[in-house]
Short mmCIF file of C-alpha atoms in Angstrom, two decimals:
data_model
loop_
_atom_site.label_atom_id
_atom_site.label_comp_id
_atom_site.label_asym_id
_atom_site.label_seq_id
_atom_site.Cartn_x
_atom_site.Cartn_y
_atom_site.Cartn_z
CA MET A 1 16.63 -3.37 -45.01
CA TRP A 2 14.77 -4.58 -42.29
CA ASP A 3 18.39 -5.76 -40.59
CA THR A 4 20.00 -2.01 -40.90
CA PHE A 5 16.42 -1.05 -38.92
CA GLN A 6 18.28 -2.98 -35.12
CA SER A 7 21.12 -0.51 -35.54
CA LEU A 8 18.86 2.47 -36.55
CA LEU A 9 17.48 2.53 -32.95
CA ASP A 10 20.48 1.75 -31.52
CA TYR A 11 21.96 4.63 -31.69
CA ASP A 12 18.87 6.66 -32.20
CA LYS A 13 19.13 7.99 -35.64
CA ASP A 14 15.27 9.37 -35.36
CA GLN A 15 15.03 10.64 -39.18
CA ASP A 16 16.25 7.27 -41.01
CA LEU A 17 13.72 5.53 -38.65
CA ARG A 18 11.31 8.09 -40.02
CA ARG A 19 12.71 7.41 -43.99
CA MET A 20 12.77 3.41 -43.46
CA TYR A 21 9.37 3.62 -41.46
CA SER A 22 7.85 5.74 -44.30
CA LEU A 23 9.38 3.20 -47.41
CA LEU A 24 8.25 -0.36 -45.65
CA SER A 25 4.62 1.35 -44.97
CA ARG A 26 3.81 0.80 -48.78
CA ILE A 27 5.03 -1.88 -48.21
CA PRO A 28 1.52 -4.71 -47.08
CA GLU A 29 3.03 -6.90 -43.91
CA GLY A 30 6.36 -4.60 -44.45
CA LEU A 31 6.29 -3.13 -40.99
CA GLU A 32 5.13 -6.88 -38.97
CA PRO A 33 8.95 -7.24 -38.68
CA LEU A 34 9.79 -3.78 -37.77
CA ARG A 35 7.36 -4.29 -35.06
CA LYS A 36 8.95 -7.17 -33.23
CA LYS A 37 12.24 -5.96 -33.33
CA PHE A 38 10.84 -2.88 -31.96
CA GLU A 39 9.26 -5.05 -29.04
CA GLU A 40 12.22 -7.00 -28.57
CA HIS A 41 14.29 -4.20 -29.07
CA VAL A 42 12.61 -2.00 -26.18
CA LYS A 43 12.14 -5.30 -23.96
CA ARG A 44 16.00 -5.58 -23.76
CA THR A 45 16.11 -1.66 -23.36
CA GLY A 46 14.26 -1.83 -20.11
CA LEU A 47 15.60 -5.13 -18.72
CA ALA A 48 18.85 -3.38 -19.02
CA ALA A 49 18.20 -0.04 -17.25
CA ILE A 50 16.38 -1.85 -14.03
CA ALA A 51 19.41 -4.41 -14.14
CA THR A 52 22.02 -0.47 -14.48
CA LEU A 53 19.69 0.65 -11.43
CA VAL A 54 20.68 -2.18 -9.11
CA GLY A 55 24.21 -2.54 -9.81
CA THR A 56 24.97 1.39 -9.46
CA ASP A 57 22.84 0.70 -6.01
CA SER A 58 24.54 0.68 -3.39
CA ALA A 59 21.50 -0.47 -0.97
CA THR A 60 20.79 -4.14 -1.77
CA ILE A 61 16.92 -5.02 -3.85
CA ASP A 62 14.57 -4.73 -0.16
CA GLU A 63 15.94 -0.93 0.24
CA LEU A 64 15.72 -0.01 -3.39
CA ASP A 65 14.64 3.82 -3.64
CA PRO A 66 10.65 3.14 -5.21
CA THR A 67 10.97 6.53 -6.66
CA ALA A 68 14.16 5.23 -9.07
CA TYR A 69 12.64 2.31 -9.92
CA VAL A 70 9.96 3.87 -11.15
CA ASP A 71 11.58 6.51 -12.71
CA ALA A 72 13.80 3.99 -14.76
CA LEU A 73 10.31 2.44 -15.90
CA LEU A 74 9.27 5.70 -17.01
CA GLU A 75 11.74 7.00 -18.67
CA VAL A 76 12.44 4.08 -21.16
CA HIS A 77 8.01 3.69 -22.09
CA THR A 78 8.91 7.97 -22.60
CA LYS A 79 12.04 7.61 -25.05
CA TYR A 80 9.81 4.95 -27.55
CA SER A 81 6.79 6.63 -27.58
CA ASP A 82 8.08 9.84 -28.62
CA THR A 83 10.10 7.71 -30.96
CA VAL A 84 6.81 5.94 -32.31
CA ASN A 85 5.10 9.51 -32.50
CA HIS A 86 7.95 10.91 -34.28
CA SER A 87 9.57 8.83 -36.17
CA PHE A 88 6.81 6.37 -36.63
CA ARG A 89 3.81 8.62 -37.04
CA GLY A 90 1.81 7.63 -34.03
CA GLU A 91 1.15 3.50 -35.79
CA ALA A 92 -1.18 2.30 -32.99
CA GLY A 93 0.76 -0.92 -34.10
CA PHE A 94 3.78 0.02 -32.81
CA PHE A 95 2.67 1.30 -29.48
CA ALA A 96 1.19 -2.26 -29.62
CA SER A 97 4.35 -3.63 -29.50
CA ILE A 98 5.55 -1.24 -26.16
CA ASP A 99 3.34 -1.92 -24.07
CA ARG A 100 3.76 -5.64 -24.84
CA ALA A 101 7.41 -5.25 -23.87
CA CYS A 102 6.81 -3.15 -20.98
CA ARG A 103 4.42 -5.40 -19.86
CA GLU A 104 6.99 -7.95 -20.27
CA PHE A 105 10.15 -5.71 -17.69
CA VAL A 106 7.66 -3.77 -15.16
CA ASN A 107 6.67 -6.88 -14.30
CA HIS A 108 10.46 -9.21 -14.28
CA ASN A 109 13.73 -7.46 -14.08
CA ALA A 110 16.56 -7.30 -12.11
CA VAL A 111 14.74 -6.37 -8.97
CA THR A 112 11.58 -8.38 -9.29
CA GLY A 113 12.59 -11.76 -10.31
CA VAL A 114 10.93 -14.31 -10.49
CA LEU A 115 7.70 -12.21 -8.30
CA SER A 116 5.74 -10.14 -10.35
CA SER A 117 4.33 -9.02 -6.86
CA ARG A 118 7.61 -6.74 -6.49
CA SER A 119 6.74 -3.73 -9.13
CA PRO A 120 2.97 -3.24 -7.61
CA GLU A 121 4.86 -2.17 -3.76
CA LEU A 122 7.47 -0.22 -5.23
CA LEU A 123 4.77 1.76 -7.28
CA ALA A 124 2.36 2.24 -4.12
CA LYS A 125 5.35 3.39 -2.00
CA HIS A 126 6.18 5.41 -4.86
CA ALA A 127 2.85 6.84 -4.88
CA ASP A 128 2.93 7.65 -1.15
CA ALA A 129 5.80 8.93 -1.33
CA LEU A 130 4.14 11.64 -3.74
CA LEU A 131 0.75 11.79 -1.52
CA ARG A 132 2.49 12.87 1.70
CA LYS A 133 2.81 16.25 2.47
CA SER A 134 6.73 15.90 3.10
CA ASN A 135 6.86 15.16 -1.65
CA LYS A 136 8.81 18.48 -3.23
CA LEU A 137 6.81 18.26 -6.24
CA ALA A 138 4.60 21.43 -4.63
CA GLU A 139 2.62 22.80 -7.45
CA LYS A 140 -0.83 20.67 -8.08
CA SER A 141 -0.29 20.88 -11.81
CA ASP A 142 3.56 18.76 -11.28
CA LEU A 143 1.93 16.26 -9.00
CA GLU A 144 -0.89 15.56 -11.21
CA GLY A 145 1.00 14.61 -14.11
CA SER A 146 3.23 12.62 -11.51
CA LEU A 147 -0.06 10.44 -10.62
CA ASN A 148 -1.01 10.55 -14.65
CA ARG A 149 2.64 8.51 -15.03
CA VAL A 150 2.29 6.35 -11.60
CA MET A 151 -0.80 5.56 -13.56
CA ILE A 152 0.57 4.70 -17.35
CA ILE A 153 2.79 1.81 -14.51
CA PHE A 154 -0.30 0.93 -13.20
CA ASN A 155 -1.97 -0.15 -16.91
CA TYR A 156 0.83 -2.91 -17.21
CA LEU A 157 1.01 -4.56 -14.04
CA LYS A 158 -0.08 -8.36 -13.31
CA GLU A 159 -1.41 -8.05 -10.27
CA LYS A 160 -2.91 -5.36 -9.36
CA ASP A 161 -4.32 -6.92 -6.25
CA VAL A 162 -0.82 -6.36 -4.78
CA PHE A 163 -0.66 -3.02 -5.72
CA GLN A 164 -4.50 -1.79 -4.48
CA THR A 165 -3.44 -3.72 -0.80
CA PHE A 166 -0.10 -1.58 -0.54
CA TYR A 167 -1.90 1.22 -1.39
CA SER A 168 -4.02 0.66 1.03
CA THR A 169 -2.01 0.18 3.43
CA LYS A 170 0.12 3.05 3.01
CA LEU A 171 -4.08 5.65 2.79
CA SER A 172 -5.09 4.10 5.45
CA LYS A 173 -1.49 5.09 7.63
CA ARG A 174 -1.31 8.78 5.58
CA LEU A 175 -5.40 9.60 7.09
CA ILE A 176 -4.70 7.64 10.90
CA HIS A 177 -1.73 10.25 10.92
CA GLY A 178 -2.81 13.57 9.38
CA LEU A 179 0.22 12.86 6.38
CA SER A 180 -1.63 12.84 3.22
CA GLU A 181 -0.75 16.48 0.65
CA SER A 182 -4.38 17.29 -0.19
CA ASP A 183 -7.67 15.66 -0.19
CA GLU A 184 -7.57 16.77 -3.74
CA ALA A 185 -4.94 14.65 -5.01
CA GLU A 186 -5.86 12.16 -2.63
CA ALA A 187 -9.24 12.10 -4.80
CA SER A 188 -7.68 12.16 -7.98
CA MET A 189 -5.56 9.30 -7.48
CA ILE A 190 -9.13 7.27 -6.76
CA SER A 191 -10.60 8.68 -9.63
CA LYS A 192 -8.04 7.27 -12.00
CA LEU A 193 -8.13 3.66 -9.97
CA LYS A 194 -11.51 3.85 -10.48
CA GLU A 195 -11.43 4.37 -14.23
CA ALA A 196 -8.65 1.64 -14.78
CA CYS A 197 -10.36 -0.46 -12.66
CA GLY A 198 -13.98 -0.05 -11.96
CA SER A 199 -15.78 1.27 -9.30
CA LYS A 200 -15.17 -2.05 -7.03
CA TYR A 201 -11.54 -2.06 -6.69
CA THR A 202 -11.78 1.49 -5.24
CA ILE A 203 -15.01 0.75 -3.22
CA LYS A 204 -12.76 0.85 -0.13
CA LEU A 205 -10.51 3.77 -0.80
CA GLN A 206 -13.59 5.90 -0.80
CA ARG A 207 -15.54 4.25 2.51
CA MET A 208 -11.64 5.30 4.04
CA PHE A 209 -12.30 8.32 3.91
CA THR A 210 -15.81 8.53 4.78
CA ASP A 211 -14.88 7.31 7.79
CA ILE A 212 -12.43 10.08 8.93
CA SER A 213 -15.19 12.75 7.82
CA LEU A 214 -18.01 10.99 10.19
CA SER A 215 -14.43 10.26 12.92
CA GLN A 216 -14.05 14.11 13.27
CA ASP A 217 -17.93 15.62 13.39
CA LEU A 218 -18.00 12.68 16.16
CA THR A 219 -14.36 14.68 17.38
CA GLU A 220 -16.26 17.79 17.30
CA SER A 221 -19.89 16.60 19.03
CA PHE A 222 -18.15 14.32 22.12
CA LYS A 223 -15.04 17.47 22.46
CA GLU A 224 -19.23 19.49 23.35
CA HIS A 225 -20.12 17.07 25.26
CA VAL A 226 -17.21 17.13 27.32
CA VAL A 227 -17.59 20.70 27.79
CA GLN A 228 -21.49 20.38 28.72
CA SER A 229 -20.36 17.52 31.73
CA GLN A 230 -19.44 19.93 34.66
CA ASN A 231 -17.54 16.90 36.13
CA HIS A 232 -15.44 16.97 33.12
CA ALA A 233 -14.90 20.51 31.90
CA ASP A 234 -11.45 21.20 33.32
CA MET A 235 -10.27 18.21 31.44
CA ASN A 236 -6.57 19.19 30.00
CA ILE A 237 -5.78 16.22 27.16
CA THR A 238 -6.39 17.12 23.51
CA PHE A 239 -8.47 13.97 22.42
CA SER A 240 -9.43 12.88 19.47
CA VAL A 241 -10.93 9.48 18.19
CA MET A 242 -11.63 7.95 15.15
CA ILE A 243 -14.35 5.73 14.42
CA LEU A 244 -12.68 3.16 11.72
CA GLY A 245 -15.37 0.02 9.98
CA THR A 246 -13.19 -3.10 10.18
CA ASN A 247 -14.32 -3.77 6.12
CA PHE A 248 -12.69 -1.46 5.38
CA TRP A 249 -9.22 -1.28 6.36
CA PRO A 250 -5.97 -2.52 6.57
CA LEU A 251 -5.67 -2.60 9.85
CA SER A 252 -4.81 -5.21 12.98
CA ARG A 253 -5.65 -5.55 16.26
CA PRO A 254 -2.77 -5.28 19.11
CA LYS A 255 -1.80 -8.40 20.61
CA GLY A 256 -1.89 -8.76 24.20
CA SER A 257 -4.60 -6.41 26.81
CA PHE A 258 -2.77 -4.03 26.64
CA ILE A 259 -3.45 -1.48 29.95
CA VAL A 260 -4.91 1.45 29.70
CA PRO A 261 -2.90 4.41 31.45
CA THR A 262 -4.03 6.17 34.33
CA ASP A 263 -3.11 9.50 32.26
CA ILE A 264 -5.68 9.71 28.95
CA ARG A 265 -8.16 6.49 31.66
CA LEU A 266 -10.67 9.66 31.92
CA PRO A 267 -10.93 11.04 28.45
CA TYR A 268 -11.02 7.11 27.74
CA ASP A 269 -13.89 6.14 29.33
CA LEU A 270 -15.73 8.83 29.11
CA PHE A 271 -15.88 8.76 25.17
CA GLN A 272 -16.69 4.78 25.70
CA LYS A 273 -19.20 5.81 27.16
CA PHE A 274 -20.13 8.36 24.41
CA TYR A 275 -19.99 6.18 22.00
CA GLU A 276 -22.15 2.93 23.94
CA ARG A 277 -24.78 5.83 23.93
CA MET A 278 -25.07 6.59 20.51
CA HIS A 279 -24.50 3.02 19.39
CA PRO A 280 -25.81 0.50 21.48
CA HIS A 281 -24.90 -2.14 19.17
CA ARG A 282 -21.53 -1.47 18.38
CA LYS A 283 -18.70 -2.46 19.99
CA LEU A 284 -14.85 -0.65 19.81
CA ALA A 285 -11.98 -1.69 19.72
CA TRP A 286 -9.10 0.47 20.07
CA LEU A 287 -5.91 0.04 17.97
CA TRP A 288 -3.66 0.94 20.50
CA ASN A 289 -0.72 -0.02 17.80
CA TYR A 290 -1.77 3.03 16.02
CA SER A 291 -2.69 5.76 18.13
CA LYS A 292 -0.28 8.82 18.37
CA ASN A 293 0.56 11.09 21.13
CA GLU A 294 2.45 14.33 22.17
CA LEU A 295 3.48 14.89 25.64
CA GLN A 296 4.56 18.11 26.78
CA THR A 297 8.36 17.50 29.24
CA THR A 298 8.85 19.79 33.13
CA TYR A 299 11.74 18.00 34.01
CA LEU A 300 14.14 19.48 31.13
CA ASN A 301 15.01 23.08 31.56
CA GLN A 302 13.75 23.55 28.00
CA LYS A 303 10.14 22.14 27.32
CA TYR A 304 9.83 19.91 24.02
CA ILE A 305 7.42 17.83 22.85
CA PHE A 306 7.79 14.19 22.03
CA MET A 307 5.86 12.44 19.48
CA THR A 308 5.17 9.03 19.99
CA SER A 309 3.22 5.87 20.03
CA THR A 310 0.41 5.15 22.34
CA TYR A 311 3.21 2.35 24.00
CA GLN A 312 5.71 5.16 24.14
CA MET A 313 4.00 7.11 25.98
CA THR A 314 2.55 4.69 28.31
CA VAL A 315 6.59 4.39 28.94
CA LEU A 316 7.39 7.26 29.69
CA LEU A 317 4.24 8.20 32.04
CA GLU A 318 5.92 5.31 33.98
CA TYR A 319 8.93 8.19 34.29
CA ASN A 320 6.96 10.66 36.40
CA ASN A 321 7.30 8.23 39.42
CA ARG A 322 10.93 6.64 39.01
CA ASP A 323 13.97 7.61 37.26
CA SER A 324 15.10 4.39 36.32
CA LEU A 325 12.82 1.12 35.85
CA SER A 326 13.99 -2.41 34.36
CA LEU A 327 12.52 -4.12 31.47
CA ASP A 328 10.71 -6.05 33.44
CA GLU A 329 9.06 -3.46 35.67
CA LEU A 330 8.08 -1.64 32.32
CA GLY A 331 6.67 -5.25 30.62
CA THR A 332 4.13 -5.33 33.64
CA ALA A 333 3.13 -1.45 33.47
CA ILE A 334 2.62 -1.85 28.99
CA ASN A 335 1.40 -5.57 29.09
CA VAL A 336 2.62 -5.71 25.58
CA GLY A 337 5.37 -9.14 23.95
CA ARG A 338 9.07 -8.78 25.28
CA ASP A 339 9.67 -8.14 21.35
CA VAL A 340 7.52 -5.36 21.01
CA LEU A 341 8.64 -3.71 24.07
CA THR A 342 12.49 -4.11 22.77
CA GLN A 343 10.65 -2.25 19.47
CA VAL A 344 9.47 0.17 21.87
CA LEU A 345 11.87 1.13 23.98
CA GLN A 346 15.08 1.77 21.02
CA PRO A 347 13.97 5.25 19.36
CA LEU A 348 13.70 6.25 23.22
CA VAL A 349 17.30 5.12 23.39
CA ARG A 350 18.72 6.08 20.29
CA SER A 351 16.89 9.93 20.57
CA GLY A 352 18.96 10.23 24.09
CA ILE A 353 15.27 10.51 25.92
CA LEU A 354 16.31 6.99 28.10
CA ILE A 355 19.92 5.40 28.94
CA SER A 356 20.50 2.05 28.75
CA ASP A 357 23.09 -0.03 30.26
CA GLY A 358 22.60 -3.34 28.17
CA ALA A 359 21.09 -5.01 31.17
CA ASP A 360 18.00 -4.86 30.60
CA GLN A 361 17.34 -1.08 33.03
CA TYR A 362 16.60 2.17 31.60
CA ASP A 363 17.47 5.74 33.27
CA LEU A 364 15.62 8.66 32.27
CA ASN A 365 18.35 10.90 31.10
CA LEU A 366 17.45 14.26 32.89
CA HIS A 367 20.20 16.39 31.35
CA PHE A 368 18.26 15.18 27.44
CA GLU A 369 19.03 17.51 24.88
CA SER A 370 18.29 18.36 21.29
CA LYS A 371 18.47 20.85 18.53
CA LYS A 372 14.23 19.91 17.72
CA ILE A 373 12.28 21.00 20.18
CA ARG A 374 9.23 18.62 18.45
CA VAL A 375 11.47 15.50 19.06
CA ASN A 376 9.22 12.79 16.59
CA LEU A 377 10.29 8.96 18.20
CA ASN A 378 7.12 7.75 15.81
CA GLN A 379 9.41 5.99 12.90
CA PRO A 380 8.92 2.79 12.39
CA THR A 381 11.56 0.15 11.89
CA LYS A 382 12.85 -1.13 9.02
CA ALA A 383 12.14 -4.56 11.12
CA GLU A 384 8.22 -3.52 11.34
CA VAL A 385 8.73 -1.82 7.23
CA LYS A 386 9.69 -5.21 5.61
CA ALA A 387 6.71 -7.57 8.17
CA GLU A 388 4.25 -4.90 6.77
CA SER A 389 5.20 -6.18 3.21
CA SER A 390 4.74 -9.42 4.69
CA ASP A 391 2.07 -9.40 6.32
CA VAL A 392 0.26 -7.37 3.42
CA LEU A 393 1.67 -10.85 0.85
CA LYS A 394 -0.36 -12.21 3.49
CA THR A 395 -3.14 -10.53 3.19
CA VAL A 396 -3.99 -10.50 -0.73
CA ASP A 397 -3.00 -14.89 -1.13
CA GLU A 398 -5.68 -15.10 1.30
CA ASP A 399 -8.30 -12.95 -0.64
CA ARG A 400 -7.22 -14.25 -3.64
CA LYS A 401 -8.41 -17.48 -2.65
CA TYR A 402 -12.43 -16.42 -1.45
CA ILE A 403 -12.12 -14.71 -4.90
CA ILE A 404 -10.90 -17.73 -6.77
CA LEU A 405 -14.00 -19.57 -5.19
CA ALA A 406 -16.68 -16.65 -5.80
CA THR A 407 -15.01 -16.64 -9.15
CA ILE A 408 -15.51 -20.35 -9.77
CA VAL A 409 -18.98 -20.69 -8.01
CA ARG A 410 -20.29 -17.13 -10.00
CA ILE A 411 -19.19 -19.00 -13.72
CA MET A 412 -20.83 -22.09 -12.91
CA LYS A 413 -24.20 -20.18 -11.78
CA ALA A 414 -24.32 -18.84 -15.13
CA ARG A 415 -23.96 -21.79 -17.11
CA LYS A 416 -25.28 -24.97 -15.35
CA THR A 417 -22.88 -27.07 -16.63
CA MET A 418 -18.50 -26.53 -17.60
CA GLU A 419 -16.39 -28.51 -18.75
CA ASN A 420 -12.73 -28.48 -16.20
CA GLU A 421 -10.11 -27.13 -19.28
CA LEU A 422 -12.78 -24.47 -20.21
CA LEU A 423 -13.66 -23.55 -16.46
CA ILE A 424 -10.30 -23.25 -15.86
CA GLN A 425 -9.90 -20.79 -18.79
CA GLU A 426 -13.04 -18.36 -17.74
CA VAL A 427 -11.56 -18.21 -14.50
CA ILE A 428 -8.37 -17.21 -15.28
CA SER A 429 -9.26 -15.04 -18.24
CA GLU A 430 -12.25 -12.82 -15.53
CA LEU A 431 -9.44 -12.21 -12.99
CA SER A 432 -6.72 -11.15 -16.12
CA LYS A 433 -7.34 -7.74 -15.26
CA ARG A 434 -6.33 -7.99 -11.44
CA PHE A 435 -4.18 -10.63 -11.33
CA THR A 436 -2.62 -14.24 -13.17
CA PRO A 437 -4.03 -17.14 -10.95
CA ASP A 438 -1.90 -19.78 -10.81
CA VAL A 439 -3.88 -23.12 -12.48
CA PRO A 440 -2.90 -25.08 -9.23
CA ALA A 441 -4.88 -22.62 -7.24
CA ILE A 442 -8.03 -22.96 -9.54
CA LYS A 443 -8.02 -26.64 -9.53
CA LYS A 444 -7.92 -26.22 -5.50
CA ALA A 445 -10.81 -24.20 -5.33
CA ILE A 446 -13.09 -26.35 -7.52
CA GLU A 447 -12.14 -29.47 -5.52
CA MET A 448 -13.22 -27.49 -2.39
CA LEU A 449 -16.36 -26.95 -4.11
CA LEU A 450 -16.94 -30.23 -5.01
CA ASP A 451 -16.02 -31.37 -1.12
CA GLN A 452 -18.55 -28.54 0.51
CA GLY A 453 -21.87 -29.42 -2.37
CA TYR A 454 -21.91 -25.90 -4.43
CA ILE A 455 -20.97 -28.17 -7.51
CA LYS A 456 -20.51 -31.89 -8.83
CA LEU A 457 -19.43 -33.73 -11.55
CA VAL A 458 -22.36 -34.67 -14.29
CA ASP A 459 -22.84 -38.72 -14.60
CA ASP A 460 -20.55 -40.63 -16.61
CA THR A 461 -17.61 -38.15 -16.66
CA GLN A 462 -14.70 -37.08 -15.50
CA ASP A 463 -14.25 -33.64 -16.37
CA THR A 464 -17.70 -32.25 -16.76
CA PHE A 465 -19.24 -30.22 -13.36
CA ALA A 466 -23.06 -29.04 -12.56
CA TYR A 467 -23.74 -26.55 -10.31
CA ILE A 468 -26.42 -27.54 -7.60
CA ALA A 469 -28.64 -25.10 -7.23
#
């Protein structure tokens, strides 16, 4: 009878499965062989579903649609959860089999290879797509249901810290550029993550929302200040600023010393002085690489609004004085590296706003036309997206080193003395809810703490450590 079980699973014979379960549940340990076979079957099905997805997708694995990937994982989970409910009477042992199988194929499959960081990245990108304004799930109930399904896969991730870092990076861009579908949906997702992993996991995410709220109030105060100032009440620029805490936002500072264009120098200087008077002991670091702008054309018959990055804005403002500029001249005006400048210019040339003959000369297209009045030029390139993923994983690796060190110190402070193997096991146990640390990384951290004098070897032993108060 146990041998027949696999055939019934293969052909989805729910009624026969229900009868078999009813018979074998009366025998002591009669269900255990079924649970093991069921676990292996779910695992194989999950691996096959992802292999089929990769096989039918014309794009490479790096370009795989995150939503298609997550949907494939969820389809397997949903199917066999229904099987347990309908055929196995919701028996906990079979749900445990699903959990073990899902944990395997979610973290290691044809897409991830040996890297269990790939699933957290794709899940975070899928969540980002759900929470953006462009999401087609207009009904709140549909969106809430989709976020609940995200959490189903999230709970199976081995490297939840990778998801956290990717998610915070995506959230920062949604907040900076005003792309969130709704504050309620964002708060709901953070609440779900908090419930799953605790308040420490989401404290930075919550602080990011606080910064946005405070920045809105600060911008209003600045506008009032400008209006009250008789010398600058006629400033013909709409200007808003976000003050973001360094320790909470996953943002990198721009390379080089950006030259602030003359056209925005006045509001820049005004705000700098305004903020320094309010907070004399704080220092502002301007993140021009995340700023965005809108420019209105006056040189064409049709008026357009160009939505640009600050670097793109600076390039276009140079054409107020001349219709043709070389790459070197533009580089001098912006004061950024040649590689960055090339990336800045690509969308301007691709859209037809600038014309290049391929000889590092860029001319303003005086006959530019577009079907859209608002032309969005501030789009990330594939190279930038790939670099972002690489930077996030580097950040995760660095953070893990400090987390492992802090965990060892905390354990040793509580235990006072501990054997090497037991210490390693306890570190793995304590960190397993966030990620699975490598044993070599733990040993390296122990050596570092020995060298720095936080712990020491107990006399006459080679594998027992003592905490140094």
